[in-house]
Coordinates of N, CA, C and O in Angstrom, one line a residue:
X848 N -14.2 24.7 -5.2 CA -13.0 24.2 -5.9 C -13.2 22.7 -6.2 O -13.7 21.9 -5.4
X849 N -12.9 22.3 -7.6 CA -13.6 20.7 -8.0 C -11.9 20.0 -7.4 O -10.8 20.4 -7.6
X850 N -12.2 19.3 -6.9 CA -11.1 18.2 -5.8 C -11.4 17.0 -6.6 O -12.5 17.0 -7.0
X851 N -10.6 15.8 -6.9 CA -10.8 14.7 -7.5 C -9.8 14.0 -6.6 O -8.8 14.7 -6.4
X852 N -9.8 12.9 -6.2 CA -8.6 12.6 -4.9 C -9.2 10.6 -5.2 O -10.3 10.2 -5.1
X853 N -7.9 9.8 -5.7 CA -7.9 9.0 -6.0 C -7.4 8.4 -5.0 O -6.4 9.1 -4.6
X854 N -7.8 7.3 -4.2 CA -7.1 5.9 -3.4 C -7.2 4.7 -3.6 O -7.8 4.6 -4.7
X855 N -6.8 3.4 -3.2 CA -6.6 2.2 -3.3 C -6.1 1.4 -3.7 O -6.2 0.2 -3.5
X856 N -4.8 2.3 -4.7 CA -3.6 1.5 -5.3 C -2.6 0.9 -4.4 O -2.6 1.1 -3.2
X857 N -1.6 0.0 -5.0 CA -0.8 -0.8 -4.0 C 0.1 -1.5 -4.9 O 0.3 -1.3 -6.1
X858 N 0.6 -2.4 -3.9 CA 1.6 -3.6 -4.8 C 0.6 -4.6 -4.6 O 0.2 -4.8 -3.5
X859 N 0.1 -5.2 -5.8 CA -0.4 -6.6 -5.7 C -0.2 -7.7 -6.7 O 0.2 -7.5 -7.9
X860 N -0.4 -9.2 -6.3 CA 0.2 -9.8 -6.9 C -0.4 -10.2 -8.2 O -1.5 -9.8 -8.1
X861 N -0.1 -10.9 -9.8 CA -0.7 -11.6 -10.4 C -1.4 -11.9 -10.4 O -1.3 -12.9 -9.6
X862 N -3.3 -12.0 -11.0 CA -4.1 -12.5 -10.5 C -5.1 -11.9 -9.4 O -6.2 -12.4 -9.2
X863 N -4.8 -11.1 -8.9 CA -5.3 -10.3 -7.3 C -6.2 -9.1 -8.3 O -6.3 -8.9 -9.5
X864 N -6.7 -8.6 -7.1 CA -7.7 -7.6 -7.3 C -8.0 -6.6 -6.6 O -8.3 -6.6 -5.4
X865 N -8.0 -5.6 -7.3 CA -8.0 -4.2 -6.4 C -9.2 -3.1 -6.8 O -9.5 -3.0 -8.0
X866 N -9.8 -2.2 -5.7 CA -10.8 -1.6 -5.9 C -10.1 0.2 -5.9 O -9.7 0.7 -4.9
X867 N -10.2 0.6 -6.7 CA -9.6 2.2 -6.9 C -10.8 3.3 -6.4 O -11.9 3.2 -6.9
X868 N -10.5 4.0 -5.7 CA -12.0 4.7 -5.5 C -11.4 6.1 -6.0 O -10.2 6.3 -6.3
X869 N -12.3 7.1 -6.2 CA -11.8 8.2 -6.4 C -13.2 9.4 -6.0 O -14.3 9.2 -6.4
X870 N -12.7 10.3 -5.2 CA -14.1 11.0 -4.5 C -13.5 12.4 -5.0 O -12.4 12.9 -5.2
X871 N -15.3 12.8 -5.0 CA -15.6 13.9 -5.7 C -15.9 15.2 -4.9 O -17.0 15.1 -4.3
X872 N -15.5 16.1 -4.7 CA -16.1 17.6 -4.9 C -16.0 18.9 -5.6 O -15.3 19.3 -6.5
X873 N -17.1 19.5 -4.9 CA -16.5 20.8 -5.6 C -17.9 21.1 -7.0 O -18.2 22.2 -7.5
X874 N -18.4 19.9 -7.1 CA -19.2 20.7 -8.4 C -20.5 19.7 -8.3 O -20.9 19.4 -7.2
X875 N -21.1 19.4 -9.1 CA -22.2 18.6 -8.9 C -22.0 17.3 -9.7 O -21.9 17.4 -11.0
X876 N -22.2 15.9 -8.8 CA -22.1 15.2 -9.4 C -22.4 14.2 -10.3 O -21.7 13.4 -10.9
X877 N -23.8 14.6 -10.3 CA -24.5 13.6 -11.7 C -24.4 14.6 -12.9 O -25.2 14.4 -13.7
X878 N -23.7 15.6 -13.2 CA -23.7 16.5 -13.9 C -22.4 16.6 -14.5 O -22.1 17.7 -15.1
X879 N -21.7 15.6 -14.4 CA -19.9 15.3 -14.8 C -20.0 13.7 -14.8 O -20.5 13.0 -13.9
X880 N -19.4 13.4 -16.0 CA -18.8 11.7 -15.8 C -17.4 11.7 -15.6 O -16.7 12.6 -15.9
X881 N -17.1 10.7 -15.1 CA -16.1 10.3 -14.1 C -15.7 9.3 -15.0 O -16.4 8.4 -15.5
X882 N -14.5 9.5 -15.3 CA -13.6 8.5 -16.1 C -12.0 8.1 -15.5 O -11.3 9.0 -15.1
X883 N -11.6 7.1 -15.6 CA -10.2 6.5 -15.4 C -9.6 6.4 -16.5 O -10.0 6.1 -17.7
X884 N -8.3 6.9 -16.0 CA -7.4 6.5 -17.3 C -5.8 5.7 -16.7 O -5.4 5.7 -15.5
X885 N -5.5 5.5 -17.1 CA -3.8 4.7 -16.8 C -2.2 5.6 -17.4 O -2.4 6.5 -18.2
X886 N -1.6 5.5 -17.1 CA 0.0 6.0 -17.6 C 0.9 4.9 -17.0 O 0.9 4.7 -15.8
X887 N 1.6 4.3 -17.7 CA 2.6 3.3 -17.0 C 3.8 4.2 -18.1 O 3.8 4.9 -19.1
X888 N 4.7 3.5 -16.8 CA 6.1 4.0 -17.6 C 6.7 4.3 -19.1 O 6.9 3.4 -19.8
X889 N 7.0 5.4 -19.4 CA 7.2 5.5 -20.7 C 5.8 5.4 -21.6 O 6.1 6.1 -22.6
X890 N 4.8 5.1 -21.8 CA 3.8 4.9 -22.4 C 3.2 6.7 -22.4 O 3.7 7.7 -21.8
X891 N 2.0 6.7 -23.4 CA 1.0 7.7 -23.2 C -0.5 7.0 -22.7 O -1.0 6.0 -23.1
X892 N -1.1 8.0 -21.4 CA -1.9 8.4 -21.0 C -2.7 7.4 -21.3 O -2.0 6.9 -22.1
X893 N -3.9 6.5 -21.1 CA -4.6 5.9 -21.7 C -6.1 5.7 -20.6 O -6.3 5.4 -19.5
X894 N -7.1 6.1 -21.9 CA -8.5 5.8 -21.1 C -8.9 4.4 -20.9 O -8.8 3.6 -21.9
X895 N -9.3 4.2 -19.8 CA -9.8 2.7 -19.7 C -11.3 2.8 -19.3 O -11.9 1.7 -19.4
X896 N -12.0 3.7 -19.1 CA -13.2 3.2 -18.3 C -13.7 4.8 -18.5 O -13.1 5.8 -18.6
X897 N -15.3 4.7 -18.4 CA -16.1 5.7 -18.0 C -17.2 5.7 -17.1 O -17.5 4.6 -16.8
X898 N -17.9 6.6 -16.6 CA -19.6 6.5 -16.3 C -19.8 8.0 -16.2 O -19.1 9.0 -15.9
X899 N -21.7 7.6 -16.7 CA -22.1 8.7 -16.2 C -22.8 8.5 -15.3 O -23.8 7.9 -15.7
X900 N -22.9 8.8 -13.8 CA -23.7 8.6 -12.6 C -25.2 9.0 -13.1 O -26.0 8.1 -13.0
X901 N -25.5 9.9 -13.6 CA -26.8 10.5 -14.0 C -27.7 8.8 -14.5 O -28.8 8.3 -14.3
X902 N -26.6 8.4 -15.1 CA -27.8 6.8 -15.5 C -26.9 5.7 -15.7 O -27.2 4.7 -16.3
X903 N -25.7 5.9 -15.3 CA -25.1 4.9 -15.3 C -24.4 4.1 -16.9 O -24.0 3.0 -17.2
X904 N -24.6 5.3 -17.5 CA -23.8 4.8 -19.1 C -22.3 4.7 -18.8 O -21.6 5.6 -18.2
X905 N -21.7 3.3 -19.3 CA -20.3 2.9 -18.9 C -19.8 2.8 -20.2 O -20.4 2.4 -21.1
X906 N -18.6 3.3 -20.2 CA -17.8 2.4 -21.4 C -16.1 2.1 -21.3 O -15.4 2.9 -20.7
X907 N -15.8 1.1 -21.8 CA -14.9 0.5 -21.4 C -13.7 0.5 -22.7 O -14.1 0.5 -23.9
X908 N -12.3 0.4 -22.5 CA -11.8 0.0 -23.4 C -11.7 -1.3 -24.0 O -12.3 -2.1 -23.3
X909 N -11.1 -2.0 -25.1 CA -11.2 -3.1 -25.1 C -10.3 -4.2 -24.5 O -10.5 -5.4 -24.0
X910 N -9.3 -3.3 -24.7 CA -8.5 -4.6 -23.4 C -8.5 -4.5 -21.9 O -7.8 -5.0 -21.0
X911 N -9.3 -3.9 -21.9 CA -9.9 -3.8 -20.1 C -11.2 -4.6 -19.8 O -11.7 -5.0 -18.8
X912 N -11.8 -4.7 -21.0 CA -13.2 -5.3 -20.6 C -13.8 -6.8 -20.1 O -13.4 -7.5 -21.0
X913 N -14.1 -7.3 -19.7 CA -14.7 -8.6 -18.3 C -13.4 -8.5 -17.1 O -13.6 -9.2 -16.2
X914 N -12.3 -7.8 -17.1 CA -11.9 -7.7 -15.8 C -11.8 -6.2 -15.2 O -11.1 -6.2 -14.2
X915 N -12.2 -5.3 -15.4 CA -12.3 -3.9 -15.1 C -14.3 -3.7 -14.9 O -15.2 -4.1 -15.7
X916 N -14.3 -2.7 -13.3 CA -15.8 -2.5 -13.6 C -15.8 -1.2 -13.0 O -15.0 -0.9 -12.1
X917 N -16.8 -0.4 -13.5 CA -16.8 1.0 -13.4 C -17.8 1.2 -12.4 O -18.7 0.4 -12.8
X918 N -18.5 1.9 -11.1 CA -19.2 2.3 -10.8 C -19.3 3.3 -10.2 O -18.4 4.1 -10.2
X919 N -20.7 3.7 -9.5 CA -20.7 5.3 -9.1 C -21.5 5.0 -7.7 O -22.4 4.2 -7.6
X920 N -21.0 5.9 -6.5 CA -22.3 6.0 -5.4 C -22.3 7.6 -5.6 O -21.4 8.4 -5.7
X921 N -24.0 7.6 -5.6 CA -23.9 9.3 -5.8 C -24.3 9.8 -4.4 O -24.2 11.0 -4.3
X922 N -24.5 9.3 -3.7 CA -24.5 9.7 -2.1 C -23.3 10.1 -1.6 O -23.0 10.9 -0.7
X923 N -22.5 9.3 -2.4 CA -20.8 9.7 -1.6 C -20.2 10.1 -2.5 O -19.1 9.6 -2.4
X924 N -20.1 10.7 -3.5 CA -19.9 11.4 -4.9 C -18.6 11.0 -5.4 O -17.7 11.7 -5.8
X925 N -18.8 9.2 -5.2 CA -17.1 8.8 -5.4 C -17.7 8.0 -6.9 O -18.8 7.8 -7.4
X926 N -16.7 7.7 -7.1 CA -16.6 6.4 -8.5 C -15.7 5.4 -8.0 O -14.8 5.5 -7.1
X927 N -16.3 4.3 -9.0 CA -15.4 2.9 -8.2 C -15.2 2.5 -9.4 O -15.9 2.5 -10.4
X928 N -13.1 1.4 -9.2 CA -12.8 1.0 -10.1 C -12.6 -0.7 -10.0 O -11.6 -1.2 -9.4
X929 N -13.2 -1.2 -10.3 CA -12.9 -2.6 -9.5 C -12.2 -3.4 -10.7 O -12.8 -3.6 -11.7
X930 N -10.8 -4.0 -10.4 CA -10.1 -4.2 -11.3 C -10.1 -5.4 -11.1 O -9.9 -5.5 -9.9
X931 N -10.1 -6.6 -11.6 CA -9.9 -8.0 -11.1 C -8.9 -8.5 -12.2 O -8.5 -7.8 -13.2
X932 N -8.4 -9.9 -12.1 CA -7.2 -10.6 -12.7 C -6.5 -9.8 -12.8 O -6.6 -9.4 -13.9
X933 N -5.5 -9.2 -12.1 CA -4.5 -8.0 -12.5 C -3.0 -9.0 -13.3 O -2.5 -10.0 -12.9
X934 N -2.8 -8.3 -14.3 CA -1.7 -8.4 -15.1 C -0.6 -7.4 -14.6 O -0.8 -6.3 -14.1
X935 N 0.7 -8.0 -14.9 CA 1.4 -7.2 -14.8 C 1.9 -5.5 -15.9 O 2.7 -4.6 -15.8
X936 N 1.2 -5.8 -16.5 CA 0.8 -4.9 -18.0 C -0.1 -4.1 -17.1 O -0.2 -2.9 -17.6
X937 N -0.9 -4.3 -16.1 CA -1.6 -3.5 -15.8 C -1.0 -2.4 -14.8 O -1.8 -1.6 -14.4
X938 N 0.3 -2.4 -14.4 CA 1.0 -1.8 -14.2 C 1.0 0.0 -14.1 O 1.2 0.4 -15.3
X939 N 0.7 1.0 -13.2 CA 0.5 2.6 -13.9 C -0.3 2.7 -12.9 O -1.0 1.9 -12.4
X940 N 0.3 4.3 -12.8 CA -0.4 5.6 -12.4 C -1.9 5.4 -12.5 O -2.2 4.5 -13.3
X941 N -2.7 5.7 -12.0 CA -4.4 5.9 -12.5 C -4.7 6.9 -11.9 O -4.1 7.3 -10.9
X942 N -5.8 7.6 -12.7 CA -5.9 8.7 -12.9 C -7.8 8.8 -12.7 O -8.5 8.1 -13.4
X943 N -8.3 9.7 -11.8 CA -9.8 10.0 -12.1 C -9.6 11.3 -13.5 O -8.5 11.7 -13.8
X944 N -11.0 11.7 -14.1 CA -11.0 12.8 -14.6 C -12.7 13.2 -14.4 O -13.5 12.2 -14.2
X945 N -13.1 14.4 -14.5 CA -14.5 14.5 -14.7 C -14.4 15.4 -15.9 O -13.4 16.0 -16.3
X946 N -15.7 15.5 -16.5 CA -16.0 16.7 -18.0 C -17.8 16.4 -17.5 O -18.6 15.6 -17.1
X947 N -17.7 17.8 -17.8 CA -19.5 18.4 -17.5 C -19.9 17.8 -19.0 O -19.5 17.9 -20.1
X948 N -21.1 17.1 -18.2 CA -21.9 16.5 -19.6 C -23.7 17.1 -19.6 O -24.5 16.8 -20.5
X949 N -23.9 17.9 -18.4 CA -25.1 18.5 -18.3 C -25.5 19.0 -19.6 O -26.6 18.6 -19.9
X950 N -25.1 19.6 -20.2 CA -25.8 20.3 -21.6 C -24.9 19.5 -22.9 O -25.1 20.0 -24.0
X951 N -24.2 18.7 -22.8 CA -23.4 17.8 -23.6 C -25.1 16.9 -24.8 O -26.2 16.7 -24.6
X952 N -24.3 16.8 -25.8 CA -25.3 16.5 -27.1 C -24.8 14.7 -27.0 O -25.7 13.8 -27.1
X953 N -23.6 14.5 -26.8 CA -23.0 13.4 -27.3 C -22.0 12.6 -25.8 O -21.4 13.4 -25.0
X954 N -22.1 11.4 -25.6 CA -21.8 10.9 -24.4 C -20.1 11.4 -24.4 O -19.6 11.5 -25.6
X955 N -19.3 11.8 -23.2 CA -17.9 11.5 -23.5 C -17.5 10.5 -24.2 O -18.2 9.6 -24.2
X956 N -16.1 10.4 -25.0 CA -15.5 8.9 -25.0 C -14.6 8.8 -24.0 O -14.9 8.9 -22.9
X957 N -13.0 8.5 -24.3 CA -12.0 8.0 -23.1 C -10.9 8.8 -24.0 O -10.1 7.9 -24.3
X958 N -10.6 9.8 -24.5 CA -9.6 10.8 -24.6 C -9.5 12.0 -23.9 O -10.3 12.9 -23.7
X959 N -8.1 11.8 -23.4 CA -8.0 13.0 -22.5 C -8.4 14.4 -22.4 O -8.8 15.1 -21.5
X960 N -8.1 14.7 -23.9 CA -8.8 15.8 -24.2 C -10.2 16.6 -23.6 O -10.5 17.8 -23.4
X961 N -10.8 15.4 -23.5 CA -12.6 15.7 -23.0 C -12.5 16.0 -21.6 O -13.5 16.7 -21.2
X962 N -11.7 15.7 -20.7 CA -11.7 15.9 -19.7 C -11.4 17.3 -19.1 O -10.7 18.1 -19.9
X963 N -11.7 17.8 -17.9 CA -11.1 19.4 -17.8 C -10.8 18.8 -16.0 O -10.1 19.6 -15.5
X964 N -11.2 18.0 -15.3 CA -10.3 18.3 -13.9 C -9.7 17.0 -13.6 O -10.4 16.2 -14.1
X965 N -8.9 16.6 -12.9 CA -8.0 15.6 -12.9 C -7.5 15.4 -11.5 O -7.8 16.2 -10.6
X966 N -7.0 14.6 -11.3 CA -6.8 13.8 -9.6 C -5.4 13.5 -9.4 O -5.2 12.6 -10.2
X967 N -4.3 13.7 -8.8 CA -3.6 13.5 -8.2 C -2.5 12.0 -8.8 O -1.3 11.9 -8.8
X968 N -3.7 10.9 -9.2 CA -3.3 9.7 -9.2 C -2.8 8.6 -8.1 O -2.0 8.7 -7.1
X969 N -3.3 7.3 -8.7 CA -2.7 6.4 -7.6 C -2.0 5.6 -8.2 O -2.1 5.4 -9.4
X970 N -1.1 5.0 -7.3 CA -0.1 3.9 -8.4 C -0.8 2.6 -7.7 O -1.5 2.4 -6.7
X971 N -0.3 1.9 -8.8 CA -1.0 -0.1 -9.3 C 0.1 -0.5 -9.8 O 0.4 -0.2 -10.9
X972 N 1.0 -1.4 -8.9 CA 1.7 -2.4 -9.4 C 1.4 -3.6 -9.2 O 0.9 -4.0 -8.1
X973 N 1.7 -4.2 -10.3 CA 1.4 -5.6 -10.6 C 2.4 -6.5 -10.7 O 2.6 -6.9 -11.8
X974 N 3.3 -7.3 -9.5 CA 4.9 -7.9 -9.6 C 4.0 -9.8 -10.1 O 3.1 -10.5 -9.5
X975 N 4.6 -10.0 -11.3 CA 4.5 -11.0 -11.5 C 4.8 -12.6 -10.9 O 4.5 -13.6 -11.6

């Protein structure tokens, strides 16, 4: 059974920084990329980040980029979200997702669509 189980969210303040982890089973993991996405209140769904553990191809949205970092330990089949200068805009749910990229032609992007298993979510608030 593929399991995606997100932790590390909280209340934090302006400015602060938080690390999101999200651990993997159930399938193999350099053989799926691991992407985050966000939902804050009333809004739609939104991808912020990717990787592929297999070699480490990242991609980022643009308003996340020099304070958001994506990484992977494939020993512990987690993904890491390391968020720094937090905004209160940065506010929302977070979300892991994986999509099999084993026989894939073209890297994922950050639409939900691509995705097929999904995590629980953690909440991130940001009180100004």
């Amino acid at each position: 059974e593929v399991q995606l189980v997100e932790s590390g969210g909280g209340l934090v303040q302006a400015g602060g920084s938080l690390r999101l982890s999200c651990a993997a089973s159930g399938f193999t993991f350099d053989e799926y990329a691991i992407g985050w996405f966000r939902q804050a209140p009333g809004k739609e769904r939104e991808g912020v980040s990717r990787i592929e553990s297999i070699d480490g191809n990242t991609l980022y949205v643009d308003s996340v980029k020099g304070r958001f970092t994506i990484s992977s330990d494939i020993a512990k089949n987690t993904v890491y979200l390391q968020i720094n200068t937090l905004k209160p805009e940065d506010t929302a749910v977070y979300y892991c997702a994986a999509t099999y990229i084993a026989s894939a032609t073209m890297a994922p992007g950050l639409a939900s669509y691509e995705y097929d298993f999904w995590g629980q979510g953690t909440q991130v608030t940001v009180s100004s």
